[in-house]
PDB file of C-alpha atoms and ligand atoms in Angstrom:
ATOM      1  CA  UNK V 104      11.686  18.198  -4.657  1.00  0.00           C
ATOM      2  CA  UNK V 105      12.354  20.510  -7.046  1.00  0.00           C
ATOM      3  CA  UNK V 106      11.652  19.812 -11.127  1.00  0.00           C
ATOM      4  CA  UNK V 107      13.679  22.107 -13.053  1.00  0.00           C
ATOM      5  CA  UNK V 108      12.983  23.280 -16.684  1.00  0.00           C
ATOM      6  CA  UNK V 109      15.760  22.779 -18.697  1.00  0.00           C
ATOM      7  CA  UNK V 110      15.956  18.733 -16.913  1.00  0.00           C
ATOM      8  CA  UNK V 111      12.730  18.100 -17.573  1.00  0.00           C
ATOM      9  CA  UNK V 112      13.563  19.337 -21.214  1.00  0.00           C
ATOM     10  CA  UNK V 113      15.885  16.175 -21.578  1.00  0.00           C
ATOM     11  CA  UNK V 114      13.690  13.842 -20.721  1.00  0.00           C
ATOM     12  CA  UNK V 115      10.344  13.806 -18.165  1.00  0.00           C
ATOM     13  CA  UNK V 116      11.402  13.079 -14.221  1.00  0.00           C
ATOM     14  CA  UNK V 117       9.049   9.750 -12.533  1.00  0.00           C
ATOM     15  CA  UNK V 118       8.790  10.461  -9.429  1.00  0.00           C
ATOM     16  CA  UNK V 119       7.522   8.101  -6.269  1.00  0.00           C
ATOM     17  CA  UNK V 120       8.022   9.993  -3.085  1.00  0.00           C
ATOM     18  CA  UNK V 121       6.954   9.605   0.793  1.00  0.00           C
ATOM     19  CA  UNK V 122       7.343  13.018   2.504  1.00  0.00           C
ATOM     20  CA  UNK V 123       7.522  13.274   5.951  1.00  0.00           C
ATOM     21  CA  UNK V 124       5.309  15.357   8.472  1.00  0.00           C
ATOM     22  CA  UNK V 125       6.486  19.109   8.350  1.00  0.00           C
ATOM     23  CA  UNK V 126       8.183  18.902   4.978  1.00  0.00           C
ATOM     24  CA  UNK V 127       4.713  20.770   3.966  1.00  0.00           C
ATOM     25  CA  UNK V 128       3.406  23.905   5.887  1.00  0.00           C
ATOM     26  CA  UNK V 129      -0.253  23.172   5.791  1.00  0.00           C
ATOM     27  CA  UNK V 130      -1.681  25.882   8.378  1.00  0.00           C
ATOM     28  CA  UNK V 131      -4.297  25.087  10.837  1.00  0.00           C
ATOM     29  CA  UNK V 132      -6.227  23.813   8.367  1.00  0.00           C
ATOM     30  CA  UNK V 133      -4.460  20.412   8.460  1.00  0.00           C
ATOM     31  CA  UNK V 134      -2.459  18.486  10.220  1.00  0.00           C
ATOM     32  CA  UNK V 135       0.070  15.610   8.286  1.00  0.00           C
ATOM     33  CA  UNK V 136       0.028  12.199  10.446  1.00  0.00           C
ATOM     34  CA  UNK V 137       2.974  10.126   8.976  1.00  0.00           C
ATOM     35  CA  UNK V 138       3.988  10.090   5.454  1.00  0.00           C
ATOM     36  CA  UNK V 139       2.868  11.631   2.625  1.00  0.00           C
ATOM     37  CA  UNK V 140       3.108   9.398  -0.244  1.00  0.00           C
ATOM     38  CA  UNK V 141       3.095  11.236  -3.932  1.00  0.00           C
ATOM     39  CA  UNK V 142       3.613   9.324  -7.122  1.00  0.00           C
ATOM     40  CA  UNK V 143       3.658  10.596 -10.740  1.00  0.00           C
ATOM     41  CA  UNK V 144       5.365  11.928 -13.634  1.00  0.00           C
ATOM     42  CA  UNK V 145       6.668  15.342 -14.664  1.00  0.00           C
ATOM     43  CA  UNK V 146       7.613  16.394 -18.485  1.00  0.00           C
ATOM     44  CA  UNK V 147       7.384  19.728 -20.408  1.00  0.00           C
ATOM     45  CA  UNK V 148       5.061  20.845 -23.148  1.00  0.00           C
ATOM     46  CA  UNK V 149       5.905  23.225 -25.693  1.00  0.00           C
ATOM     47  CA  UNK V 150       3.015  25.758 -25.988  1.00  0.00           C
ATOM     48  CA  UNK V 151       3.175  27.261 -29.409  1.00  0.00           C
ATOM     49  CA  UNK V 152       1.897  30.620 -29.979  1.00  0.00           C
ATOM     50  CA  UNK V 153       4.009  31.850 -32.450  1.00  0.00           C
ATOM     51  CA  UNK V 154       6.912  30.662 -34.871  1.00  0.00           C
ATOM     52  CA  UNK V 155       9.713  32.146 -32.663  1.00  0.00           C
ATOM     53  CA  UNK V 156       7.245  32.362 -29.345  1.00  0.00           C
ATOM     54  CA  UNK V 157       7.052  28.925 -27.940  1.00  0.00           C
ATOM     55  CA  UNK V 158       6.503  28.876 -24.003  1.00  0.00           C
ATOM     56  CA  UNK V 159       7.818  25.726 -21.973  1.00  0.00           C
ATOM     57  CA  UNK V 160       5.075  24.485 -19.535  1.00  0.00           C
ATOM     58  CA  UNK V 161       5.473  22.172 -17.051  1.00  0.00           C
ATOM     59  CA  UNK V 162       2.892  19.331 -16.693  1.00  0.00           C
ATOM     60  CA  UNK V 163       2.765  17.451 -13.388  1.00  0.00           C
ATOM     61  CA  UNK V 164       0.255  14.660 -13.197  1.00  0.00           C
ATOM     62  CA  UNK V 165       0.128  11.954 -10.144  1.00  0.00           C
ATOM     63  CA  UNK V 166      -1.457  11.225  -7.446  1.00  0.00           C
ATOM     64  CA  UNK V 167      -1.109  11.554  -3.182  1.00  0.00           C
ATOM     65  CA  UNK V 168      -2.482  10.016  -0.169  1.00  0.00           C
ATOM     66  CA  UNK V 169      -1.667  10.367   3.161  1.00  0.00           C
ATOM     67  CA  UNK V 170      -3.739  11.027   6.838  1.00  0.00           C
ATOM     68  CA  UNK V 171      -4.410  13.823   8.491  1.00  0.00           C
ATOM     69  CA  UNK V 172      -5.980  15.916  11.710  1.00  0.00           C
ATOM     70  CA  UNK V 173      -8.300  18.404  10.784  1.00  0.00           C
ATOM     71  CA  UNK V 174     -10.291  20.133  13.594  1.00  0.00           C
ATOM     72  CA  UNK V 175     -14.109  19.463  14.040  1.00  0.00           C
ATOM     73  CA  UNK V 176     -16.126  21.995  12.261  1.00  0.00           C
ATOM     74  CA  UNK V 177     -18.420  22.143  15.720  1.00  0.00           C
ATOM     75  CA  UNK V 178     -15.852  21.344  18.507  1.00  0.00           C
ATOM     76  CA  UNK V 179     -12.992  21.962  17.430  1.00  0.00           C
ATOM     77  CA  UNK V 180     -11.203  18.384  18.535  1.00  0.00           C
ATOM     78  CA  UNK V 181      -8.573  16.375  15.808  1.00  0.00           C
ATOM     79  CA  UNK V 182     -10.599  14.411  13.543  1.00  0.00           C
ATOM     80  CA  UNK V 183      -8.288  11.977  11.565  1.00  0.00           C
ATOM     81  CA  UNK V 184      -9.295  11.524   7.998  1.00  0.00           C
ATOM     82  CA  UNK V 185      -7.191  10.316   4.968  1.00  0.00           C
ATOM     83  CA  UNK V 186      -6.896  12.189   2.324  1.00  0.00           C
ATOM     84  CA  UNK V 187      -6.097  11.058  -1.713  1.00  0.00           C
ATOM     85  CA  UNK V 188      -6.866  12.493  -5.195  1.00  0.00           C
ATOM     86  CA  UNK V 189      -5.358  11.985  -8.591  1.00  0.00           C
ATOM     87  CA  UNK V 190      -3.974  15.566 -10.346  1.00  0.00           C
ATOM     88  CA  UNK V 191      -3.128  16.365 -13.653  1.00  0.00           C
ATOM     89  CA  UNK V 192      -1.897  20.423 -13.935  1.00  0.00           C
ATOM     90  CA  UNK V 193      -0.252  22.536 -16.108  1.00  0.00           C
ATOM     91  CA  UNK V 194       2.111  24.898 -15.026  1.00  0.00           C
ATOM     92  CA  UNK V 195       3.499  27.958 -17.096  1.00  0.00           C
ATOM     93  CA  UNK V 196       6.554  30.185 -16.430  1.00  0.00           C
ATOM     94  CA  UNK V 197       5.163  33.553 -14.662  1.00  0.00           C
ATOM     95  CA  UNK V 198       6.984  35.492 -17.130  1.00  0.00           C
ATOM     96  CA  UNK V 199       5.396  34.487 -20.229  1.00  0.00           C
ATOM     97  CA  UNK V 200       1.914  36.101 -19.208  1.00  0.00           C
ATOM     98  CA  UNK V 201       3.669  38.730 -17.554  1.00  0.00           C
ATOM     99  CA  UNK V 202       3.917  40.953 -20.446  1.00  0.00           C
ATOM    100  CA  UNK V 203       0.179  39.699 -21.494  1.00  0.00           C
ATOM    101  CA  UNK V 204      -2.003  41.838 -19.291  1.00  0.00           C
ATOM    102  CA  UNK V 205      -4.341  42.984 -21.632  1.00  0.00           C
ATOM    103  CA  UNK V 206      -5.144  39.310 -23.478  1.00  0.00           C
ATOM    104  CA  UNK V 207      -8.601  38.393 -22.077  1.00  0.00           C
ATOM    105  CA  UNK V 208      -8.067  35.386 -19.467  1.00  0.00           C
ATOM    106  CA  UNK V 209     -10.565  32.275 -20.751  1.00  0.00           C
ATOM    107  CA  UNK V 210     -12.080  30.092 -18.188  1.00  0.00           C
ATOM    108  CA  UNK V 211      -9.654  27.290 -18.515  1.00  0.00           C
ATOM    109  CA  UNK V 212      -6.666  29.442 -18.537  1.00  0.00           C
ATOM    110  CA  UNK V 213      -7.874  30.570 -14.968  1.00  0.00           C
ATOM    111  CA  UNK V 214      -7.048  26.648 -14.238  1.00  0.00           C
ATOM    112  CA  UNK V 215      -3.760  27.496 -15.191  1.00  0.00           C
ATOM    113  CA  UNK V 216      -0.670  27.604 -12.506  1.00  0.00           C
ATOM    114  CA  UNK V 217       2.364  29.394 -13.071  1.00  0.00           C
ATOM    115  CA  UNK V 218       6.326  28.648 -11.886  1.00  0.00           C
ATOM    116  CA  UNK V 219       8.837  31.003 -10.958  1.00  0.00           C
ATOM    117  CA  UNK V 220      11.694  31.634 -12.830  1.00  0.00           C
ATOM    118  CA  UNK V 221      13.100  27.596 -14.096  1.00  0.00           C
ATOM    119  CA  UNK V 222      11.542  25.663 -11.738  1.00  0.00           C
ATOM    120  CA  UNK V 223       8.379  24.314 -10.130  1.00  0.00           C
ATOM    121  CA  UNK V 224       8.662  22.905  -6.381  1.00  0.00           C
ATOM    122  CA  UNK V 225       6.581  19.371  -5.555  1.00  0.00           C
ATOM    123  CA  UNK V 226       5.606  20.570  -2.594  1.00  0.00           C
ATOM    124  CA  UNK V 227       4.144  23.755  -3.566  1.00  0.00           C
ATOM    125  CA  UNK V 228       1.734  22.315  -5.464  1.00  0.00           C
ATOM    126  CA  UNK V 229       0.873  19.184  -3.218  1.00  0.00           C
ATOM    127  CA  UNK V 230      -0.109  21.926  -0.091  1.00  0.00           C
ATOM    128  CA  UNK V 231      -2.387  23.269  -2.570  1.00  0.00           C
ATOM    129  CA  UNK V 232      -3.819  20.043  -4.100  1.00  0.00           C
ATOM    130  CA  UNK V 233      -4.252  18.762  -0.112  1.00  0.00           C
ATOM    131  CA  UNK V 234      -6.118  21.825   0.837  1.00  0.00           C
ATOM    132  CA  UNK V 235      -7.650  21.484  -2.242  1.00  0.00           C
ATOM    133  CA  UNK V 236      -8.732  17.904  -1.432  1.00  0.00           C
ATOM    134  CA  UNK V 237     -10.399  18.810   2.456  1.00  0.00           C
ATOM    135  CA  UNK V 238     -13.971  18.353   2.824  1.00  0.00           C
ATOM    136  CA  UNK V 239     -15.885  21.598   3.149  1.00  0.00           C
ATOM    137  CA  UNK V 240     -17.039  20.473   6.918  1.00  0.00           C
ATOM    138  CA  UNK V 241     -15.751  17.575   9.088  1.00  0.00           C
ATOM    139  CA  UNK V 242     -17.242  16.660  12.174  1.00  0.00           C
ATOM    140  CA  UNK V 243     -15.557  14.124  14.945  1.00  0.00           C
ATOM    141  CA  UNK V 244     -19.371  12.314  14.698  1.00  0.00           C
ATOM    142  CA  UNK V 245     -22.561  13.073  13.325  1.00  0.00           C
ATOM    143  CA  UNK V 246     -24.253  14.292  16.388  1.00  0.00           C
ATOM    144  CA  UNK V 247     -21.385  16.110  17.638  1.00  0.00           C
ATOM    145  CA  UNK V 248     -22.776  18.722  20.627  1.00  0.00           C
ATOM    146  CA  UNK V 249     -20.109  21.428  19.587  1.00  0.00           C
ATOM    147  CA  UNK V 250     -19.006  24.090  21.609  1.00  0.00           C
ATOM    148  CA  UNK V 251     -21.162  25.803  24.469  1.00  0.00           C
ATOM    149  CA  UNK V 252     -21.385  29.563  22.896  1.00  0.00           C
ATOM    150  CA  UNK V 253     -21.549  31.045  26.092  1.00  0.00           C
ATOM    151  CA  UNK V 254     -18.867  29.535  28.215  1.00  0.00           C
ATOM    152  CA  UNK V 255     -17.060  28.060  25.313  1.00  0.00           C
ATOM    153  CA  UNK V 256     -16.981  24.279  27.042  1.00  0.00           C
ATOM    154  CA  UNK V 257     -16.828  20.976  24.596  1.00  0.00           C
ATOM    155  CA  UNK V 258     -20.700  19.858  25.679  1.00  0.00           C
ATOM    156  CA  UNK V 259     -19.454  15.797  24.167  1.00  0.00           C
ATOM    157  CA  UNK V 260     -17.147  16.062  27.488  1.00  0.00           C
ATOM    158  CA  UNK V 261     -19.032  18.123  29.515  1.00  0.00           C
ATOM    159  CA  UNK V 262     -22.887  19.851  29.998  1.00  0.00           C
ATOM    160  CA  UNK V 263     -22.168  23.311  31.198  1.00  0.00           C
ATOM    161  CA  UNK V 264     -24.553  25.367  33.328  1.00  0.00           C
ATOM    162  CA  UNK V 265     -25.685  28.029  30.561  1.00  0.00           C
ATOM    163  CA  UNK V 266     -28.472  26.164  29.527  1.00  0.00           C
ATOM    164  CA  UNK V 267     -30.232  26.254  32.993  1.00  0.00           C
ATOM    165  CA  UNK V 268     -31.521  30.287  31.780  1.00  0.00           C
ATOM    166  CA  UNK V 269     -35.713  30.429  32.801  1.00  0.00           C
ATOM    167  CA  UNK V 270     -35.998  27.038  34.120  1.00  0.00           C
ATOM    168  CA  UNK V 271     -34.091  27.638  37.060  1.00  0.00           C
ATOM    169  CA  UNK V 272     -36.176  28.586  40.088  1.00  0.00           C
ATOM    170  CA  UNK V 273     -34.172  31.653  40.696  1.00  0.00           C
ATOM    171  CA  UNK V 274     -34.701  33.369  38.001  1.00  0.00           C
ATOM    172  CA  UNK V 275     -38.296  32.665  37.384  1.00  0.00           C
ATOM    173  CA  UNK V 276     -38.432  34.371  40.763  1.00  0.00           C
ATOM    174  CA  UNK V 277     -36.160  37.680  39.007  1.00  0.00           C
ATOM    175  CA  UNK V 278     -37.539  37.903  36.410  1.00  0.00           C
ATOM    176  CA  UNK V 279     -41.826  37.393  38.054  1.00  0.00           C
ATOM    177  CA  UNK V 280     -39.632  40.965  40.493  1.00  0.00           C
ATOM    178  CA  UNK V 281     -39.070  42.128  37.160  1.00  0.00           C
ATOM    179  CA  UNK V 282     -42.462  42.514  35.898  1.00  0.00           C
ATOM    180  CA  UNK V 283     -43.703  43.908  39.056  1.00  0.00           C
ATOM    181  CA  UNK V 284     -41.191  46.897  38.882  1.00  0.00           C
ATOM    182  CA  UNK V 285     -42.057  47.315  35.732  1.00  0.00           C
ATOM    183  CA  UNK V 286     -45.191  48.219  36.144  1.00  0.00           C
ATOM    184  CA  UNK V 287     -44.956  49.788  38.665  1.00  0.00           C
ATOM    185  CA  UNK V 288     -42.965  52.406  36.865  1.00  0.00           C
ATOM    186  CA  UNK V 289     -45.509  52.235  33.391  1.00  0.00           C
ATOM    187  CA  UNK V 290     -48.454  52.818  36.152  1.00  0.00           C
ATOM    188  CA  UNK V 291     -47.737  56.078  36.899  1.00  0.00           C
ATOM    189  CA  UNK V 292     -47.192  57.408  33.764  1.00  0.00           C
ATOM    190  CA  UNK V 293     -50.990  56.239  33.038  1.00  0.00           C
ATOM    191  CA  UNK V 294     -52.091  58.543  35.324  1.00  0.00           C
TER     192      UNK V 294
HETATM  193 ZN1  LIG I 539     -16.922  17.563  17.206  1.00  0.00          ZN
HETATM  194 ZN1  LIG I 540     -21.687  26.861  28.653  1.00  0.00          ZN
END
């Protein structure tokens, strides 16, 4: 869904939308289960900085929800988790600050978006409000076991052998041969 400029300058655009899996590219990061449903209103606001100089912006403000995979932060497996946040951004065209290098940026204008040429694209900005939205770390339960880091097996499924190290007989035996060759090279340097 695209909002275009010189529409929106007519009158603001409602919009109550459910997008379907794969109409958004979200990476590996996260996986869209179903629907995405987005609701909200988009309008323009005249940004005055001079009496000829007056820069159309595009406000978007609404709200998503929808479910998703996103992988374990220890194993690795899908972990479904919905997802939902209210937004309320200003967008201006990239051309107006184009010419503007050398004005010093302000902490909230580093807030600010930007569209290209005359219009701004819904799902543009909902991929980046959903990222946005992820929790730093998810894990498919609090005591997940992860991933061996040896042998790379999921130890919730499965207790790999990498563990078994010193405790197995075998190699106390090595490594006790160890010690005795050893010193049996140190010795003569003693001497
Ligand atoms: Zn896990
Ligand atoms: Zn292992």
């Amino acid at each position: 869904m695209e909002f275009k400029v010189n529409e929106l300058e007519q009158e603001p655009i409602e919009f109550d939308v459910e997008l379907a899996p794969g109409a958004i590219d979200f990476g590996e990061e996260a996986e869209q289960e179903g629907n995405l449903a987005v609701a909200g209103q988009a309008e323009v606001i005249h940004e005055h900085r001079g009496p000829k100089d007056i820069v159309a912006d595009i406000r978007l403000k609404g709200n998503f929800s929808g479910n998703f995979q996103v992988p374990c932060a220890r194993c690795v497996e899908p972990v479904q988790i919905t997802l939902a946040a209210d937004f309320d951004l200003i967008f201006r065209p990239a051309a107006a600050d184009a010419e503007a290098t050398e004005r010093s940026i302000t902490a909230p204008e580093t807030e600010i978006g930007y569209y290209q040429k005359d219009s701004l694209s819904l799902e543009d900005v909902l991929r980046e409000q959903v990222l946005l939205s992820l929790p730093v770390r998810t894990l498919c339960k609090p005591d997940c076991k992860g991933l061996c880091p040896r042998c790379g097996e999921n130890r919730n499924l499965r207790q790999c052998n990498c563990e078994v190290g010193p405790s197995d007989p075998r190699w106390e035996a090595l490594s006790g041969l160890r010690g005795q060759i050893e010193s049996k090279v140190i010795s003569p340097k003693r001497n």
